[in-house]
Amino acid sequence: MENFLTDIAELLEEDEIREEDVLEDFEEWDSLTILSIIAYTNEKYGIQISTAEINKSKTVGGLKKIITGKM
Amino acid sequence: MNLTFHDKKITGILTVLPSNIVKFEDEMDNYNFSKAKSLKLKLAMGYNTHRIVADNTTVSDLCLYGLQYLVEKKYLKKDDIDALILVTQSPDYFMPPTSNVIQGKLGLKHDTICLDINQGCAGFEVGLFQSFMLLEQEEINKVVLLNADILSKKVSKRDRNSNPLIGDAASISIVEKSDKPNVINCNVKMNGDAYDVLMIPAGGFKLPSSPKTSEMKEDDAGNFRSLDNLIMKGDEVFNFVQREVPPMIDSLLEKAKRKREDVDYFMFHQPNKFMLKKLAEKMNVPYEKMPNNVVENYGNASGASIPTAICHNISEEIRNEDMLLCFAGFGVGLTWSSILMEVGHLDFCEFVEFKKEGE
């Protein structure tokens, strides 16, 4: 998970993000970003995650936790 | 499930497109998203223009137009047609079968099997192997396979999830017995547990359309649709395709004892550019071997999307050469299916634009 924060920041078009940041507060947050995250986790970690799970994770750290739990 | 067929061929493909072209930009104001976000979506998904039927055009209109064109061009003789298979999810009526309506209007002989099949994204594959099964019969030599849908009528114009990608079209494929021996490998799987991943909830016998089912409601992502509209769980479709399609193709190739490099083109169903690119990456197939440009030019017309991809990308090659093609369809049902077969030296492979009488 070492590049997790920089990869997610890139998908969100942000320079830097922190684990406590709330996902839906990001300017770029929409269904396309969610799909990009689904595709990214599939490619990078070989796991499948749903829109509902991503929305429920609330924060960047929450997202990380869900992904780690599925690995 | 694996299916194997022998000594069958496709001899021609025609795709009928409505003449009405709608641009993504012209519909952006319908969506509850900023212009910048919609343009970003356009770029990622490959949205641009799509073909949409005029209000009163039906599936039988598109099919009849194409069939009459083939008869006039002498590509097809009416008396040679032994079976008419129509794969659609937007039939003219609940009853009778729309294929019977087409048979009558075209004036085909009574010795014709007419069959409507309710399939969508995998409709080309399901229609093909149904055609192959009929061709096992002594008295059936030529099957006309129609893949036609006008689902734009069921998609909410305010649904950014589905509206930009939908297209209307009909394709006509001629399937025949082959004198040259060949082997056709197919496989198909279905998962009815996930029947609600792609559906039109109202309008059937379980929930007839009513003023209540036509009420527009906003979902979590800001799309507006009613129960009369098509709904697609995009994330579940994406995950399903990434999970099921690559192993399905591996298993098909293994069964056929062929390598990935032997395949000239992976002509896959066309949901959107993004999904096809991710699929090509996962399967280690170069993008140019798996065309992904149907949605941006015409929209996704479910079962007609593979014939459309063939007519758009390899029309000339496929009329002059033999090629090993791998077809795959995936979606509503859920259904996923693939076919590996030699296709080539087609009598025709082209588009025709549908025009109403007097236009």
GROMACS .gro file of C-alpha atoms in nm:
model
  430
    1MET     CA    1   0.000   0.000   0.000
    2GLU     CA    2   0.303   0.230  -0.019
    3ASN     CA    3   0.181   0.438  -0.314
    4PHE     CA    4  -0.182   0.434  -0.208
    5LEU     CA    5  -0.206   0.801  -0.107
    6THR     CA    6  -0.027   0.936  -0.416
    7ASP     CA    7  -0.228   0.710  -0.650
    8ILE     CA    8  -0.562   0.813  -0.499
    9ALA     CA    9  -0.450   1.179  -0.499
   10GLU     CA   10  -0.382   1.147  -0.871
   11LEU     CA   11  -0.728   1.000  -0.937
   12LEU     CA   12  -0.876   1.292  -0.742
   13GLU     CA   13  -0.653   1.545  -0.920
   14GLU     CA   14  -0.517   1.671  -0.585
   15ASP     CA   15  -0.152   1.749  -0.503
   16GLU     CA   16  -0.169   1.591  -0.163
   17ILE     CA   17  -0.432   1.407   0.040
   18ARG     CA   18  -0.448   1.287   0.400
   19GLU     CA   19  -0.615   0.981   0.548
   20GLU     CA   20  -0.865   1.192   0.745
   21ASP     CA   21  -0.989   1.373   0.429
   22VAL     CA   22  -1.357   1.313   0.351
   23LEU     CA   23  -1.403   1.160   0.006
   24GLU     CA   24  -1.716   1.344  -0.101
   25ASP     CA   25  -1.563   1.681  -0.009
   26PHE     CA   26  -1.314   1.657  -0.295
   27GLU     CA   27  -1.388   1.883  -0.588
   28GLU     CA   28  -1.355   1.595  -0.837
   29TRP     CA   29  -1.565   1.345  -0.643
   30ASP     CA   30  -1.831   1.190  -0.870
   31SER     CA   31  -1.938   0.861  -1.025
   32LEU     CA   32  -1.646   0.867  -1.270
   33THR     CA   33  -1.392   0.902  -0.987
   34ILE     CA   34  -1.564   0.616  -0.806
   35LEU     CA   35  -1.539   0.399  -1.119
   36SER     CA   36  -1.170   0.495  -1.152
   37ILE     CA   37  -1.113   0.379  -0.793
   38ILE     CA   38  -1.294   0.052  -0.865
   39ALA     CA   39  -1.075  -0.003  -1.173
   40TYR     CA   40  -0.759   0.099  -0.986
   41THR     CA   41  -0.813  -0.137  -0.692
   42ASN     CA   42  -0.893  -0.417  -0.935
   43GLU     CA   43  -0.576  -0.359  -1.136
   44LYS     CA   44  -0.340  -0.282  -0.852
   45TYR     CA   45  -0.462  -0.505  -0.570
   46GLY     CA   46  -0.670  -0.764  -0.759
   47ILE     CA   47  -0.980  -0.698  -0.547
   48GLN     CA   48  -1.336  -0.596  -0.628
   49ILE     CA   49  -1.504  -0.313  -0.444
   50SER     CA   50  -1.854  -0.167  -0.495
   51THR     CA   51  -1.980   0.193  -0.513
   52ALA     CA   52  -2.175   0.134  -0.191
   53GLU     CA   53  -1.860   0.017  -0.009
   54ILE     CA   54  -1.663   0.317  -0.131
   55ASN     CA   55  -1.937   0.558  -0.023
   56LYS     CA   56  -1.961   0.388   0.317
   57SER     CA   57  -1.587   0.422   0.374
   58LYS     CA   58  -1.632   0.801   0.406
   59THR     CA   59  -1.264   0.900   0.427
   60VAL     CA   60  -0.940   0.822   0.244
   61GLY     CA   61  -0.830   0.618   0.546
   62GLY     CA   62  -1.164   0.434   0.551
   63LEU     CA   63  -1.114   0.342   0.186
   64LYS     CA   64  -0.767   0.213   0.261
   65LYS     CA   65  -0.904  -0.001   0.542
   66ILE     CA   66  -1.169  -0.161   0.319
   67ILE     CA   67  -0.913  -0.239   0.052
   68THR     CA   68  -0.667  -0.389   0.304
   69GLY     CA   69  -0.951  -0.600   0.447
   70LYS     CA   70  -1.015  -0.754   0.105
   71MET     CA   71  -0.654  -0.834   0.023
   72MET     CA   72  -2.102  -2.454  -2.048
   73ASN     CA   73  -1.910  -2.538  -2.366
   74LEU     CA   74  -2.085  -2.582  -2.699
   75THR     CA   75  -1.922  -2.708  -3.017
   76PHE     CA   76  -2.053  -2.681  -3.372
   77HIS     CA   77  -1.923  -2.799  -3.706
   78ASP     CA   78  -1.939  -2.678  -4.065
   79LYS     CA   79  -2.127  -2.349  -4.026
   80LYS     CA   80  -2.041  -2.004  -4.156
   81ILE     CA   81  -2.146  -1.641  -4.151
   82THR     CA   82  -2.185  -1.517  -4.509
   83GLY     CA   83  -2.288  -1.154  -4.467
   84ILE     CA   84  -2.344  -0.877  -4.213
   85LEU     CA   85  -2.550  -0.561  -4.255
   86THR     CA   86  -2.601  -0.297  -3.986
   87VAL     CA   87  -2.902  -0.067  -4.008
   88LEU     CA   88  -2.852   0.270  -3.836
   89PRO     CA   89  -3.118   0.531  -3.766
   90SER     CA   90  -3.024   0.850  -3.954
   91ASN     CA   91  -3.077   1.068  -3.647
   92ILE     CA   92  -2.739   1.156  -3.487
   93VAL     CA   93  -2.736   1.297  -3.134
   94LYS     CA   94  -2.425   1.463  -2.988
   95PHE     CA   95  -2.311   1.424  -2.628
   96GLU     CA   96  -2.272   1.802  -2.589
   97ASP     CA   97  -2.633   1.861  -2.691
   98GLU     CA   98  -2.757   1.649  -2.402
   99MET     CA   99  -2.517   1.773  -2.133
  100ASP     CA  100  -2.765   2.025  -1.994
  101ASN     CA  101  -3.003   1.741  -1.909
  102TYR     CA  102  -2.757   1.608  -1.653
  103ASN     CA  103  -2.720   1.726  -1.299
  104PHE     CA  104  -2.342   1.765  -1.332
  105SER     CA  105  -2.107   2.050  -1.412
  106LYS     CA  106  -2.004   2.086  -1.775
  107ALA     CA  107  -1.640   2.020  -1.684
  108LYS     CA  108  -1.731   1.692  -1.514
  109SER     CA  109  -1.945   1.580  -1.804
  110LEU     CA  110  -1.667   1.655  -2.051
  111LYS     CA  111  -1.426   1.453  -1.841
  112LEU     CA  112  -1.672   1.165  -1.847
  113LYS     CA  113  -1.705   1.201  -2.226
  114LEU     CA  114  -1.330   1.166  -2.264
  115ALA     CA  115  -1.291   0.866  -2.032
  116MET     CA  116  -1.589   0.670  -2.163
  117GLY     CA  117  -1.553   0.761  -2.529
  118TYR     CA  118  -1.890   0.935  -2.559
  119ASN     CA  119  -1.945   1.151  -2.865
  120THR     CA  120  -2.233   1.082  -3.101
  121HIS     CA  121  -2.501   0.818  -3.089
  122ARG     CA  122  -2.779   0.705  -3.321
  123ILE     CA  123  -3.129   0.740  -3.187
  124VAL     CA  124  -3.453   0.636  -3.362
  125ALA     CA  125  -3.731   0.882  -3.431
  126ASP     CA  126  -4.028   0.850  -3.195
  127ASN     CA  127  -4.246   0.602  -3.381
  128THR     CA  128  -3.978   0.378  -3.533
  129THR     CA  129  -3.989   0.016  -3.415
  130VAL     CA  130  -3.752  -0.279  -3.421
  131SER     CA  131  -3.952  -0.439  -3.705
  132ASP     CA  132  -3.916  -0.116  -3.909
  133LEU     CA  133  -3.536  -0.127  -3.880
  134CYS     CA  134  -3.518  -0.500  -3.957
  135LEU     CA  135  -3.756  -0.481  -4.254
  136TYR     CA  136  -3.566  -0.189  -4.401
  137GLY     CA  137  -3.241  -0.385  -4.387
  138LEU     CA  138  -3.394  -0.707  -4.519
  139GLN     CA  139  -3.556  -0.527  -4.813
  140TYR     CA  140  -3.222  -0.362  -4.888
  141LEU     CA  141  -3.054  -0.704  -4.899
  142VAL     CA  142  -3.325  -0.844  -5.127
  143GLU     CA  143  -3.301  -0.544  -5.363
  144LYS     CA  144  -2.922  -0.571  -5.374
  145LYS     CA  145  -2.962  -0.944  -5.451
  146TYR     CA  146  -2.759  -1.039  -5.144
  147LEU     CA  147  -3.053  -1.239  -5.017
  148LYS     CA  148  -3.337  -1.437  -5.175
  149LYS     CA  149  -3.658  -1.446  -4.975
  150ASP     CA  150  -3.727  -1.812  -5.059
  151ASP     CA  151  -3.389  -1.917  -4.922
  152ILE     CA  152  -3.468  -1.805  -4.568
  153ASP     CA  153  -3.553  -2.107  -4.354
  154ALA     CA  154  -3.542  -1.939  -4.013
  155LEU     CA  155  -3.570  -1.586  -3.881
  156ILE     CA  156  -3.427  -1.530  -3.534
  157LEU     CA  157  -3.482  -1.192  -3.373
  158VAL     CA  158  -3.286  -1.115  -3.058
  159THR     CA  159  -3.434  -0.808  -2.893
  160GLN     CA  160  -3.544  -0.657  -2.564
  161SER     CA  161  -3.759  -0.395  -2.731
  162PRO     CA  162  -4.012  -0.599  -2.934
  163ASP     CA  163  -4.304  -0.434  -3.114
  164TYR     CA  164  -4.553  -0.630  -2.901
  165PHE     CA  165  -4.565  -0.869  -2.605
  166MET     CA  166  -4.755  -1.093  -2.847
  167PRO     CA  167  -4.717  -1.200  -3.127
  168PRO     CA  168  -4.342  -1.249  -3.175
  169THR     CA  169  -4.195  -0.958  -3.371
  170SER     CA  170  -4.014  -1.209  -3.596
  171ASN     CA  171  -4.358  -1.328  -3.717
  172VAL     CA  172  -4.455  -0.967  -3.792
  173ILE     CA  173  -4.136  -0.931  -3.997
  174GLN     CA  174  -4.197  -1.262  -4.177
  175GLY     CA  175  -4.546  -1.151  -4.278
  176LYS     CA  176  -4.449  -0.802  -4.392
  177LEU     CA  177  -4.153  -0.931  -4.591
  178GLY     CA  178  -4.368  -1.201  -4.750
  179LEU     CA  179  -4.164  -1.504  -4.653
  180LYS     CA  180  -4.279  -1.861  -4.714
  181HIS     CA  181  -4.476  -2.044  -4.443
  182ASP     CA  182  -4.194  -2.298  -4.415
  183THR     CA  183  -4.003  -2.056  -4.193
  184ILE     CA  184  -3.921  -2.082  -3.825
  185CYS     CA  185  -3.966  -1.746  -3.653
  186LEU     CA  186  -3.816  -1.710  -3.309
  187ASP     CA  187  -3.786  -1.411  -3.076
  188ILE     CA  188  -3.513  -1.436  -2.812
  189ASN     CA  189  -3.500  -1.206  -2.512
  190GLN     CA  190  -3.129  -1.133  -2.478
  191GLY     CA  191  -2.924  -0.816  -2.476
  192CYS     CA  192  -2.551  -0.761  -2.450
  193ALA     CA  193  -2.472  -1.128  -2.527
  194GLY     CA  194  -2.744  -1.141  -2.792
  195PHE     CA  195  -2.508  -1.185  -3.086
  196GLU     CA  196  -2.352  -1.498  -2.932
  197VAL     CA  197  -2.682  -1.644  -2.810
  198GLY     CA  198  -2.838  -1.572  -3.150
  199LEU     CA  199  -2.545  -1.734  -3.330
  200PHE     CA  200  -2.549  -2.055  -3.139
  201GLN     CA  201  -2.926  -2.077  -3.175
  202SER     CA  202  -2.870  -2.036  -3.550
  203PHE     CA  203  -2.607  -2.311  -3.547
  204MET     CA  204  -2.847  -2.545  -3.365
  205LEU     CA  205  -3.120  -2.487  -3.624
  206LEU     CA  206  -2.871  -2.549  -3.905
  207GLU     CA  207  -2.815  -2.902  -3.773
  208GLN     CA  208  -3.154  -2.975  -3.930
  209GLU     CA  209  -3.163  -3.125  -4.277
  210GLU     CA  210  -3.423  -2.881  -4.409
  211ILE     CA  211  -3.263  -2.567  -4.267
  212ASN     CA  212  -2.984  -2.425  -4.483
  213LYS     CA  213  -3.002  -2.054  -4.422
  214VAL     CA  214  -3.079  -1.863  -4.100
  215VAL     CA  215  -3.126  -1.488  -4.083
  216LEU     CA  216  -3.014  -1.360  -3.744
  217LEU     CA  217  -3.152  -1.020  -3.646
  218ASN     CA  218  -3.006  -0.833  -3.349
  219ALA     CA  219  -3.211  -0.520  -3.297
  220ASP     CA  220  -3.285  -0.284  -3.011
  221ILE     CA  221  -3.426   0.064  -2.964
  222LEU     CA  222  -3.365   0.091  -2.591
  223SER     CA  223  -3.303   0.467  -2.612
  224LYS     CA  224  -3.680   0.493  -2.564
  225LYS     CA  225  -3.648   0.333  -2.221
  226VAL     CA  226  -3.346   0.530  -2.100
  227SER     CA  227  -3.406   0.850  -1.904
  228LYS     CA  228  -3.261   1.154  -2.081
  229ARG     CA  229  -3.154   1.275  -1.735
  230ASP     CA  230  -2.955   0.960  -1.655
  231ARG     CA  231  -2.588   1.035  -1.715
  232ASN     CA  232  -2.510   0.677  -1.621
  233SER     CA  233  -2.688   0.525  -1.924
  234ASN     CA  234  -2.813   0.788  -2.167
  235PRO     CA  235  -2.481   0.894  -2.328
  236LEU     CA  236  -2.387   0.537  -2.418
  237ILE     CA  237  -2.715   0.400  -2.551
  238GLY     CA  238  -2.765   0.360  -2.924
  239ASP     CA  239  -3.034   0.212  -3.148
  240ALA     CA  240  -2.954  -0.021  -3.435
  241ALA     CA  241  -3.041  -0.346  -3.609
  242SER     CA  242  -2.794  -0.589  -3.752
  243ILE     CA  243  -2.862  -0.872  -3.992
  244SER     CA  244  -2.625  -1.168  -4.008
  245ILE     CA  245  -2.669  -1.450  -4.256
  246VAL     CA  246  -2.572  -1.787  -4.112
  247GLU     CA  247  -2.542  -2.096  -4.329
  248LYS     CA  248  -2.411  -2.450  -4.358
  249SER     CA  249  -2.054  -2.464  -4.484
  250ASP     CA  250  -1.912  -2.707  -4.739
  251LYS     CA  251  -1.569  -2.644  -4.596
  252PRO     CA  252  -1.529  -2.837  -4.269
  253ASN     CA  253  -1.472  -2.621  -3.962
  254VAL     CA  254  -1.508  -2.626  -3.585
  255ILE     CA  255  -1.677  -2.351  -3.388
  256ASN     CA  256  -1.614  -2.331  -3.015
  257CYS     CA  257  -1.860  -2.150  -2.791
  258ASN     CA  258  -1.922  -2.108  -2.424
  259VAL     CA  259  -2.196  -1.947  -2.223
  260LYS     CA  260  -2.269  -1.884  -1.858
  261MET     CA  261  -2.559  -1.720  -1.680
  262ASN     CA  262  -2.621  -1.588  -1.331
  263GLY     CA  263  -2.986  -1.513  -1.266
  264ASP     CA  264  -2.914  -1.415  -0.905
  265ALA     CA  265  -2.798  -1.084  -1.048
  266TYR     CA  266  -3.105  -1.032  -1.270
  267ASP     CA  267  -3.151  -0.679  -1.134
  268VAL     CA  268  -2.807  -0.545  -1.232
  269LEU     CA  269  -2.948  -0.437  -1.569
  270MET     CA  270  -3.325  -0.408  -1.594
  271ILE     CA  271  -3.636  -0.213  -1.680
  272PRO     CA  272  -3.837  -0.260  -1.359
  273ALA     CA  273  -4.185  -0.160  -1.486
  274GLY     CA  274  -4.388  -0.220  -1.800
  275GLY     CA  275  -4.414  -0.599  -1.788
  276PHE     CA  276  -4.685  -0.811  -1.628
  277LYS     CA  277  -4.533  -0.797  -1.280
  278LEU     CA  278  -4.538  -0.418  -1.256
  279PRO     CA  279  -4.741  -0.264  -1.539
  280SER     CA  280  -4.663   0.095  -1.633
  281SER     CA  281  -4.880   0.347  -1.452
  282PRO     CA  282  -4.860   0.717  -1.358
  283LYS     CA  283  -4.678   0.600  -1.044
  284THR     CA  284  -4.411   0.404  -1.231
  285SER     CA  285  -4.341   0.709  -1.449
  286GLU     CA  286  -4.252   0.936  -1.153
  287MET     CA  287  -3.894   1.062  -1.190
  288LYS     CA  288  -3.672   1.018  -0.885
  289GLU     CA  289  -3.314   1.123  -0.816
  290ASP     CA  290  -3.059   0.858  -0.716
  291ASP     CA  291  -2.751   0.899  -0.492
  292ALA     CA  292  -2.533   0.998  -0.787
  293GLY     CA  293  -2.769   1.273  -0.912
  294ASN     CA  294  -2.936   1.084  -1.197
  295PHE     CA  295  -3.311   1.108  -1.254
  296ARG     CA  296  -3.509   0.808  -1.370
  297SER     CA  297  -3.844   0.634  -1.317
  298LEU     CA  298  -3.938   0.267  -1.281
  299ASP     CA  299  -4.028   0.271  -1.652
  300ASN     CA  300  -3.665   0.346  -1.735
  301LEU     CA  301  -3.368   0.119  -1.784
  302ILE     CA  302  -3.146   0.103  -1.477
  303MET     CA  303  -2.789  -0.021  -1.476
  304LYS     CA  304  -2.569  -0.078  -1.174
  305GLY     CA  305  -2.253   0.038  -1.347
  306ASP     CA  306  -2.009  -0.067  -1.074
  307GLU     CA  307  -2.148  -0.420  -1.058
  308VAL     CA  308  -2.136  -0.454  -1.437
  309PHE     CA  309  -1.774  -0.335  -1.439
  310ASN     CA  310  -1.667  -0.577  -1.166
  311PHE     CA  311  -1.858  -0.864  -1.327
  312VAL     CA  312  -1.693  -0.808  -1.665
  313GLN     CA  313  -1.342  -0.780  -1.521
  314ARG     CA  314  -1.395  -1.091  -1.310
  315GLU     CA  315  -1.569  -1.324  -1.558
  316VAL     CA  316  -1.464  -1.232  -1.912
  317PRO     CA  317  -1.084  -1.293  -1.908
  318PRO     CA  318  -1.113  -1.649  -1.765
  319MET     CA  319  -1.399  -1.722  -2.007
  320ILE     CA  320  -1.175  -1.636  -2.304
  321ASP     CA  321  -0.885  -1.837  -2.158
  322SER     CA  322  -1.111  -2.138  -2.128
  323LEU     CA  323  -1.249  -2.091  -2.483
  324LEU     CA  324  -0.899  -2.075  -2.633
  325GLU     CA  325  -0.783  -2.372  -2.431
  326LYS     CA  326  -1.081  -2.580  -2.544
  327ALA     CA  327  -1.010  -2.482  -2.907
  328LYS     CA  328  -0.636  -2.547  -2.860
  329ARG     CA  329  -0.557  -2.200  -2.992
  330LYS     CA  330  -0.333  -1.924  -2.858
  331ARG     CA  331  -0.429  -1.565  -2.792
  332GLU     CA  332  -0.191  -1.458  -3.072
  333ASP     CA  333  -0.383  -1.673  -3.323
  334VAL     CA  334  -0.688  -1.450  -3.289
  335ASP     CA  335  -0.703  -1.172  -3.548
  336TYR     CA  336  -0.964  -0.966  -3.365
  337PHE     CA  337  -1.141  -0.977  -3.033
  338MET     CA  338  -1.477  -0.842  -3.145
  339PHE     CA  339  -1.642  -0.778  -2.812
  340HIS     CA  340  -1.968  -0.623  -2.703
  341GLN     CA  341  -1.931  -0.243  -2.682
  342PRO     CA  342  -2.045  -0.108  -2.344
  343ASN     CA  343  -1.801   0.187  -2.347
  344LYS     CA  344  -1.439   0.262  -2.429
  345PHE     CA  345  -1.321   0.258  -2.066
  346MET     CA  346  -1.445  -0.092  -1.993
  347LEU     CA  347  -1.303  -0.238  -2.315
  348LYS     CA  348  -0.963  -0.079  -2.255
  349LYS     CA  349  -0.951  -0.222  -1.902
  350LEU     CA  350  -1.051  -0.560  -2.041
  351ALA     CA  351  -0.780  -0.550  -2.309
  352GLU     CA  352  -0.521  -0.457  -2.044
  353LYS     CA  353  -0.629  -0.739  -1.815
  354MET     CA  354  -0.619  -0.990  -2.102
  355ASN     CA  355  -0.286  -0.861  -2.239
  356VAL     CA  356  -0.442  -0.793  -2.576
  357PRO     CA  357  -0.327  -0.487  -2.776
  358TYR     CA  358  -0.599  -0.218  -2.802
  359GLU     CA  359  -0.598  -0.240  -3.183
  360LYS     CA  360  -0.698  -0.607  -3.165
  361MET     CA  361  -1.001  -0.525  -2.952
  362PRO     CA  362  -1.187  -0.235  -3.116
  363ASN     CA  363  -1.359  -0.001  -2.868
  364ASN     CA  364  -1.495   0.272  -3.097
  365VAL     CA  365  -1.861   0.179  -3.140
  366VAL     CA  366  -2.000   0.383  -2.848
  367GLU     CA  367  -1.831   0.705  -2.962
  368ASN     CA  368  -1.967   0.672  -3.317
  369TYR     CA  369  -2.305   0.504  -3.283
  370GLY     CA  370  -2.381   0.419  -2.919
  371ASN     CA  371  -2.427   0.075  -2.769
  372ALA     CA  372  -2.723  -0.107  -2.927
  373SER     CA  373  -2.682  -0.424  -2.715
  374GLY     CA  374  -2.676  -0.735  -2.938
  375ALA     CA  375  -2.609  -0.529  -3.253
  376SER     CA  376  -2.286  -0.387  -3.111
  377ILE     CA  377  -2.055  -0.666  -3.235
  378PRO     CA  378  -2.186  -0.663  -3.594
  379THR     CA  379  -2.156  -0.281  -3.579
  380ALA     CA  380  -1.793  -0.312  -3.463
  381ILE     CA  381  -1.722  -0.551  -3.752
  382CYS     CA  382  -1.886  -0.326  -4.015
  383HIS     CA  383  -1.705  -0.019  -3.881
  384ASN     CA  384  -1.356  -0.163  -3.834
  385ILE     CA  385  -1.290  -0.457  -4.067
  386SER     CA  386  -1.553  -0.439  -4.341
  387GLU     CA  387  -1.297  -0.457  -4.623
  388GLU     CA  388  -1.069  -0.719  -4.467
  389ILE     CA  389  -1.351  -0.954  -4.382
  390ARG     CA  390  -1.487  -0.949  -4.737
  391ASN     CA  391  -1.148  -1.047  -4.881
  392GLU     CA  392  -0.976  -1.265  -4.623
  393ASP     CA  393  -1.038  -1.540  -4.372
  394MET     CA  394  -0.988  -1.438  -4.012
  395LEU     CA  395  -1.005  -1.600  -3.673
  396LEU     CA  396  -1.246  -1.394  -3.466
  397CYS     CA  397  -1.327  -1.417  -3.100
  398PHE     CA  398  -1.669  -1.277  -3.008
  399ALA     CA  399  -1.773  -1.205  -2.651
  400GLY     CA  400  -2.090  -1.057  -2.507
  401PHE     CA  401  -2.159  -0.977  -2.142
  402GLY     CA  402  -2.440  -0.809  -1.957
  403VAL     CA  403  -2.812  -0.838  -1.890
  404GLY     CA  404  -2.920  -1.164  -1.730
  405LEU     CA  405  -2.647  -1.170  -1.620
  406THR     CA  406  -2.516  -1.354  -1.927
  407TRP     CA  407  -2.164  -1.395  -2.057
  408SER     CA  408  -2.076  -1.585  -2.369
  409SER     CA  409  -1.799  -1.619  -2.624
  410ILE     CA  410  -1.743  -1.778  -2.964
  411LEU     CA  411  -1.423  -1.856  -3.154
  412MET     CA  412  -1.470  -1.905  -3.526
  413GLU     CA  413  -1.321  -1.847  -3.868
  414VAL     CA  414  -1.504  -1.570  -4.051
  415GLY     CA  415  -1.420  -1.437  -4.394
  416HIS     CA  416  -1.497  -1.377  -4.758
  417LEU     CA  417  -1.834  -1.232  -4.665
  418ASP     CA  418  -2.069  -1.152  -4.952
  419PHE     CA  419  -2.138  -0.818  -4.786
  420CYS     CA  420  -2.039  -0.626  -4.473
  421GLU     CA  421  -2.180  -0.275  -4.465
  422PHE     CA  422  -2.402  -0.009  -4.312
  423VAL     CA  423  -2.730   0.124  -4.438
  424GLU     CA  424  -2.909   0.429  -4.297
  425PHE     CA  425  -3.272   0.381  -4.207
  426LYS     CA  426  -3.504   0.638  -4.358
  427LYS     CA  427  -3.876   0.649  -4.314
  428GLU     CA  428  -4.094   0.656  -4.625
  429GLY     CA  429  -4.109   1.006  -4.765
  430GLU     CA  430  -3.786   1.119  -4.593
   0.00000   0.00000   0.00000
